[in-house]
Tab-separated table of C-alpha atoms in Angstrom:
chain	number	residue	atom	x	y	z
A	1	MET	CA	23.677	-30.089	4.702
A	2	LEU	CA	21.320	-31.257	7.412
A	3	SER	CA	24.104	-33.270	9.018
A	4	ALA	CA	25.984	-30.066	9.761
A	5	ARG	CA	23.058	-28.724	11.686
A	6	ARG	CA	22.643	-31.061	14.609
A	7	LEU	CA	19.238	-31.644	16.165
A	8	SER	CA	18.857	-31.781	19.926
A	9	VAL	CA	15.292	-30.642	20.626
A	10	ARG	CA	13.153	-32.309	23.247
A	11	GLN	CA	10.507	-34.709	22.017
A	12	PHE	CA	7.557	-32.705	23.275
A	13	VAL	CA	8.672	-29.719	21.199
A	14	LEU	CA	8.713	-31.889	18.081
A	15	GLY	CA	5.228	-33.073	18.892
A	16	LEU	CA	4.036	-29.507	19.355
A	17	ILE	CA	5.410	-28.438	15.986
A	18	PHE	CA	3.873	-31.406	14.228
A	19	SER	CA	0.467	-30.901	15.767
A	20	VAL	CA	0.394	-27.223	14.805
A	21	ALA	CA	1.643	-27.875	11.269
A	22	ALA	CA	-0.718	-30.745	10.540
A	23	ALA	CA	-3.876	-29.261	12.039
A	24	SER	CA	-6.767	-28.723	9.626
A	25	ALA	CA	-8.545	-25.418	9.303
A	26	ALA	CA	-12.319	-25.195	9.507
A	27	GLY	CA	-14.062	-25.510	6.154
A	28	ALA	CA	-15.657	-22.521	4.429
A	29	ASP	CA	-19.303	-22.340	3.424
A	30	ALA	CA	-18.384	-21.980	-0.278
A	31	PRO	CA	-15.091	-23.804	-0.850
A	32	ALA	CA	-12.583	-21.955	-2.995
A	33	ASP	CA	-10.898	-23.673	-5.925
A	34	THR	CA	-7.716	-21.901	-6.911
A	35	LEU	CA	-6.590	-24.776	-9.122
A	36	ALA	CA	-9.758	-24.466	-11.227
A	37	LYS	CA	-9.265	-20.713	-11.437
A	38	VAL	CA	-5.673	-21.108	-12.602
A	39	ARG	CA	-6.739	-23.728	-15.141
A	40	ASP	CA	-9.375	-21.347	-16.523
A	41	THR	CA	-7.417	-18.081	-16.431
A	42	GLY	CA	-3.803	-19.243	-16.529
A	43	GLN	CA	-3.051	-16.884	-13.636
A	44	LEU	CA	-1.948	-17.335	-10.002
A	45	VAL	CA	-1.948	-14.221	-7.799
A	46	ILE	CA	0.606	-14.173	-4.976
A	47	GLY	CA	0.338	-11.583	-2.221
A	48	PHE	CA	3.662	-10.352	-0.877
A	49	ARG	CA	4.892	-7.829	1.659
A	50	GLU	CA	7.113	-4.962	0.522
A	51	ASP	CA	8.705	-4.341	3.921
A	52	ALA	CA	9.386	-7.732	5.538
A	53	ARG	CA	13.028	-8.294	4.578
A	54	PRO	CA	14.458	-10.948	4.313
A	55	PHE	CA	11.158	-12.811	3.903
A	56	SER	CA	9.241	-10.624	1.492
A	57	TYR	CA	10.261	-7.289	0.001
A	58	ARG	CA	11.141	-5.444	-3.203
A	59	ASP	CA	14.761	-5.718	-4.277
A	60	GLU	CA	16.849	-2.909	-5.755
A	61	ALA	CA	15.249	-3.479	-9.156
A	62	GLY	CA	11.759	-3.289	-7.658
A	63	ASN	CA	11.048	-6.994	-8.035
A	64	PRO	CA	9.479	-9.209	-5.333
A	65	ALA	CA	12.213	-11.037	-3.429
A	66	GLY	CA	12.864	-12.914	-0.208
A	67	TYR	CA	12.779	-16.304	1.464
A	68	SER	CA	8.975	-16.537	1.427
A	69	VAL	CA	8.759	-15.263	-2.139
A	70	ASP	CA	11.188	-17.955	-3.298
A	71	LEU	CA	9.132	-20.644	-1.567
A	72	CYS	CA	5.986	-19.354	-3.251
A	73	ARG	CA	7.688	-19.464	-6.642
A	74	ARG	CA	8.255	-23.176	-5.953
A	75	ILE	CA	4.573	-23.537	-5.096
A	76	ALA	CA	3.618	-21.787	-8.348
A	77	ALA	CA	5.794	-24.236	-10.290
A	78	ALA	CA	4.091	-27.127	-8.490
A	79	VAL	CA	0.664	-25.742	-9.454
A	80	LYS	CA	1.725	-25.588	-13.101
A	81	ASP	CA	2.938	-29.183	-12.988
A	82	ALA	CA	-0.150	-30.431	-11.134
A	83	LEU	CA	-2.393	-28.929	-13.817
A	84	GLY	CA	-0.231	-30.205	-16.664
A	85	MET	CA	0.135	-26.698	-18.090
A	86	ASP	CA	3.125	-25.477	-20.084
A	87	ALA	CA	3.177	-22.150	-18.239
A	88	ILE	CA	1.128	-19.986	-15.902
A	89	ASP	CA	1.175	-16.247	-15.320
A	90	VAL	CA	2.389	-15.562	-11.770
A	91	VAL	CA	1.243	-12.121	-10.609
A	92	PHE	CA	2.673	-10.562	-7.445
A	93	GLU	CA	0.298	-8.236	-5.596
A	94	PRO	CA	1.519	-6.110	-2.639
A	95	VAL	CA	-0.357	-6.621	0.635
A	96	ALA	CA	-0.196	-4.604	3.852
A	97	VAL	CA	-0.227	-5.885	7.409
A	98	GLY	CA	-3.721	-4.564	8.050
A	99	SER	CA	-5.269	-5.845	4.815
A	100	ARG	CA	-3.494	-9.155	4.159
A	101	ILE	CA	-6.129	-11.417	5.742
A	102	ASP	CA	-8.997	-9.685	3.923
A	103	MET	CA	-7.131	-9.867	0.611
A	104	VAL	CA	-6.772	-13.620	0.997
A	105	SER	CA	-10.299	-14.336	2.234
A	106	SER	CA	-11.855	-12.125	-0.461
A	107	GLY	CA	-9.895	-13.789	-3.257
A	108	ALA	CA	-7.930	-10.672	-4.192
A	109	VAL	CA	-4.832	-12.867	-3.840
A	110	ASP	CA	-4.651	-16.657	-3.945
A	111	ILE	CA	-1.894	-17.041	-1.364
A	112	GLU	CA	-0.026	-14.630	0.920
A	113	CYS	CA	3.720	-15.129	1.089
A	114	GLY	CA	5.208	-12.931	3.782
A	115	SER	CA	5.958	-13.323	7.478
A	116	THR	CA	2.508	-14.093	8.846
A	117	THR	CA	2.192	-15.996	12.108
A	118	HIS	CA	-0.129	-19.001	12.051
A	119	THR	CA	-2.628	-18.540	14.893
A	120	LEU	CA	-5.872	-20.253	15.857
A	121	GLU	CA	-7.720	-16.931	15.724
A	122	ARG	CA	-6.590	-16.262	12.154
A	123	ARG	CA	-7.684	-19.759	11.156
A	124	GLU	CA	-11.253	-18.622	11.759
A	125	GLN	CA	-10.859	-16.483	8.610
A	126	VAL	CA	-8.205	-18.180	6.475
A	127	ASP	CA	-6.367	-21.468	6.093
A	128	PHE	CA	-2.614	-22.017	6.299
A	129	THR	CA	-0.003	-24.164	4.600
A	130	LEU	CA	2.613	-26.164	6.453
A	131	LEU	CA	4.799	-23.970	8.620
A	132	THR	CA	7.625	-22.278	6.734
A	133	PHE	CA	9.683	-20.706	9.538
A	134	ILE	CA	9.839	-20.293	13.310
A	135	THR	CA	11.178	-17.304	15.177
A	136	GLY	CA	10.231	-15.116	18.135
A	137	ALA	CA	9.832	-11.439	18.983
A	138	GLU	CA	12.808	-9.541	20.382
A	139	MET	CA	13.590	-5.973	21.329
A	140	LEU	CA	15.918	-3.647	19.395
A	141	THR	CA	17.343	-0.696	21.324
A	142	ARG	CA	20.057	1.930	21.104
A	143	VAL	CA	23.223	0.827	22.907
A	144	GLU	CA	23.457	4.133	24.758
A	145	SER	CA	19.987	3.657	26.272
A	146	GLU	CA	21.247	0.799	28.488
A	147	ILE	CA	17.915	-1.014	28.170
A	148	GLY	CA	18.378	-4.708	28.867
A	149	ASP	CA	14.926	-6.188	29.396
A	150	LEU	CA	11.252	-5.314	29.743
A	151	GLY	CA	11.744	-4.034	33.271
A	152	ASP	CA	13.863	-1.191	31.917
A	153	LEU	CA	10.959	0.141	29.844
A	154	VAL	CA	9.109	1.857	32.703
A	155	GLY	CA	8.263	5.386	31.579
A	156	ARG	CA	9.682	4.742	28.108
A	157	ASN	CA	8.213	4.873	24.606
A	158	VAL	CA	8.281	1.628	22.645
A	159	GLY	CA	7.317	0.833	19.074
A	160	VAL	CA	5.842	-2.144	17.238
A	161	LEU	CA	4.237	-2.889	13.872
A	162	GLU	CA	0.464	-2.411	13.984
A	163	ALA	CA	-2.025	-5.282	13.691
A	164	THR	CA	0.525	-8.017	14.424
A	165	THR	CA	0.821	-10.822	16.942
A	166	THR	CA	3.921	-9.028	18.216
A	167	GLU	CA	1.807	-5.996	19.137
A	168	GLN	CA	-0.668	-8.206	20.983
A	169	GLY	CA	2.116	-10.041	22.806
A	170	LEU	CA	3.940	-6.840	23.737
A	171	ARG	CA	0.854	-5.208	25.229
A	172	ALA	CA	0.026	-8.385	27.146
A	173	ALA	CA	3.576	-8.674	28.519
A	174	LEU	CA	3.616	-5.061	29.660
A	175	ARG	CA	0.255	-5.502	31.398
A	176	ALA	CA	1.303	-8.764	33.033
A	177	GLN	CA	4.445	-7.208	34.478
A	178	MET	CA	2.659	-3.925	35.284
A	179	ILE	CA	5.168	-1.945	33.238
A	180	ASP	CA	3.983	1.581	32.478
A	181	ALA	CA	5.322	2.162	28.970
A	182	THR	CA	3.776	3.995	26.018
A	183	VAL	CA	3.260	1.788	22.960
A	184	GLU	CA	3.391	3.476	19.551
A	185	THR	CA	2.401	1.516	16.453
A	186	PHE	CA	3.827	1.889	12.957
A	187	GLY	CA	2.614	0.899	9.510
A	188	ARG	CA	6.044	-0.188	8.271
A	189	HIS	CA	9.161	-1.540	9.945
A	190	GLU	CA	11.266	1.181	8.338
A	191	GLU	CA	9.201	3.815	10.152
A	192	GLY	CA	9.842	2.096	13.469
A	193	LEU	CA	13.580	1.911	12.795
A	194	ALA	CA	13.710	5.611	11.937
A	195	ALA	CA	11.848	6.478	15.146
A	196	LEU	CA	14.294	4.384	17.174
A	197	GLU	CA	17.351	5.945	15.551
A	198	ASP	CA	15.943	9.454	15.987
A	199	GLY	CA	15.154	8.863	19.673
A	200	ALA	CA	11.377	9.152	19.271
A	201	ILE	CA	11.059	5.668	20.799
A	202	ASP	CA	13.414	3.794	23.110
A	203	ALA	CA	12.823	0.261	21.847
A	204	TYR	CA	11.330	-1.416	18.784
A	205	PHE	CA	9.778	-4.880	18.898
A	206	ALA	CA	9.549	-7.329	15.994
A	207	ASP	CA	10.459	-10.902	15.156
A	208	ARG	CA	14.176	-11.458	15.671
A	209	ILE	CA	14.969	-12.412	12.092
A	210	LEU	CA	13.213	-9.256	10.848
A	211	LEU	CA	15.130	-7.098	13.324
A	212	LEU	CA	18.415	-8.523	12.060
A	213	GLY	CA	17.547	-7.444	8.532
A	214	LEU	CA	16.277	-4.092	9.758
A	215	ALA	CA	19.413	-3.365	11.780
A	216	GLY	CA	21.487	-4.075	8.696
A	217	GLU	CA	19.781	-1.133	6.989
A	218	ALA	CA	20.325	1.265	9.916
A	219	ARG	CA	22.377	4.438	9.586
A	220	ASP	CA	24.696	3.105	12.303
A	221	ALA	CA	24.171	-0.590	12.984
A	222	GLU	CA	26.827	-0.550	15.727
A	223	ALA	CA	24.673	1.868	17.728
A	224	LEU	CA	21.860	-0.694	17.984
A	225	GLN	CA	21.569	-3.930	19.937
A	226	LEU	CA	19.194	-6.880	20.265
A	227	SER	CA	17.933	-7.923	23.683
A	228	GLY	CA	18.841	-11.574	23.188
A	229	GLN	CA	15.518	-12.652	24.736
A	230	PHE	CA	12.443	-14.023	22.969
A	231	TYR	CA	9.153	-12.517	24.141
A	232	SER	CA	6.915	-14.642	21.927
A	233	TYR	CA	6.743	-17.744	19.706
A	234	GLU	CA	6.056	-16.958	16.032
A	235	PRO	CA	5.422	-19.881	13.642
A	236	TYR	CA	5.134	-18.561	10.063
A	237	ALA	CA	2.976	-20.069	7.324
A	238	PHE	CA	1.367	-18.958	4.071
A	239	MET	CA	-2.286	-17.930	4.136
A	240	LEU	CA	-4.809	-19.202	1.606
A	241	ARG	CA	-8.592	-19.317	1.454
A	242	GLN	CA	-10.593	-21.626	3.674
A	243	GLY	CA	-11.822	-24.741	1.950
A	244	ASP	CA	-9.235	-24.481	-0.850
A	245	HIS	CA	-8.183	-28.071	-0.230
A	246	GLY	CA	-6.789	-28.898	-3.667
A	247	PHE	CA	-4.517	-25.869	-3.707
A	248	ARG	CA	-3.422	-26.509	-0.144
A	249	ARG	CA	-2.440	-30.091	-1.018
A	250	VAL	CA	-0.288	-28.849	-3.893
A	251	ALA	CA	1.280	-26.094	-1.764
A	252	ASP	CA	1.978	-28.449	1.142
A	253	GLY	CA	3.373	-31.014	-1.268
A	254	ALA	CA	5.800	-28.481	-2.722
A	255	LEU	CA	6.967	-27.406	0.741
A	256	ALA	CA	7.292	-30.991	2.009
A	257	ALA	CA	9.395	-31.871	-1.046
A	258	LEU	CA	11.747	-28.978	-0.255
A	259	PHE	CA	12.074	-30.120	3.354
A	260	ARG	CA	12.430	-33.798	2.400
A	261	SER	CA	15.136	-33.211	-0.215
A	262	GLY	CA	17.133	-30.749	1.890
A	263	GLN	CA	16.792	-28.116	-0.845
A	264	ILE	CA	15.236	-25.837	1.759
A	265	TRP	CA	18.756	-25.130	3.008
A	266	SER	CA	19.839	-23.594	-0.296
A	267	VAL	CA	16.862	-21.227	-0.020
A	268	TYR	CA	17.735	-20.518	3.620
A	269	ASP	CA	21.393	-19.823	2.829
A	270	ALA	CA	20.470	-17.497	-0.042
A	271	HIS	CA	18.550	-15.209	2.310
A	272	PHE	CA	20.103	-15.686	5.744
A	273	GLY	CA	23.725	-16.273	4.779
A	274	ASN	CA	25.841	-17.651	7.578
A	275	ALA	CA	23.192	-17.200	10.276
A	276	GLU	CA	23.045	-20.477	12.201
A	277	PRO	CA	19.486	-21.852	12.199
A	278	SER	CA	17.885	-22.480	15.559
A	279	GLU	CA	17.402	-26.056	16.717
A	280	LEU	CA	13.671	-25.423	16.575
A	281	LEU	CA	13.868	-24.450	12.895
A	282	VAL	CA	15.926	-27.541	12.057
A	283	ALA	CA	13.312	-29.637	13.870
A	284	LEU	CA	10.537	-27.933	11.930
A	285	PHE	CA	12.071	-28.821	8.574
A	286	ILE	CA	12.624	-32.430	9.656
A	287	VAL	CA	9.160	-33.164	11.052
A	288	GLN	CA	7.511	-31.570	8.013
A	289	SER	CA	9.473	-33.713	5.550
A	290	LEU	CA	6.234	-35.572	4.930
A	291	PRO	CA	6.459	-38.629	2.644
A	292	LYS	CA	4.741	-38.347	-0.713
A	293	ARG	CA	2.998	-41.706	-0.306
């Protein structure tokens, strides 16, 4: 399947991806040991988002679902195999945007499988697996508003999910371009979509792939449009505790095996359908196809 998705990304971009993906997080004072915990209790706790479709959400039956959730199920299977256990109890625990880092660092969950951007600042509190996805923030607007870019937001109300890198990037971009717009934050993407549809805000910012899923749930998808411009770079990865080196090796090994075998594309297709992957995403999967030995 990889042959159908041609790679033509400049070499320096590949190097950038590899350096970010392979970087080590700072060690913790008291290293965590999730593998020992799972061996003792038989339980692995996975944190997931309920509102980050198509990465992490509850399906119609109320069960955890999504691209990231499926990848974490593969990681759970790898943990079971690494420990030589017949079965483990995989528990899914909901996490919110504002609490996800604390829930990982405190040990409330062993790994967070959502749509979290890997940043150097966050690595001061948690560690990350290999990158799992790359996207960027875009702007969703009503067609009738005739908003085309940031310059059209002067005097407007815009929305964004609270406590995210997108919020930070949006505020910085508005300041840099001296655009006087009012930024309203929301706790859930669905709240932002409702505000946009009702006219309470004029634009809603989020990662492009999340906006595509969000627009699909709109009352009138044809009345909404994407800007077609990226305003940020968002490399996703799964958070785990600092110093949890054994668990990270197993998690990274499971992800690398998916990339190496090409099975990642069956997971991608299951959640993104016919959406053509970006060249950057194809490059990500290739450079992280790390050999086992």
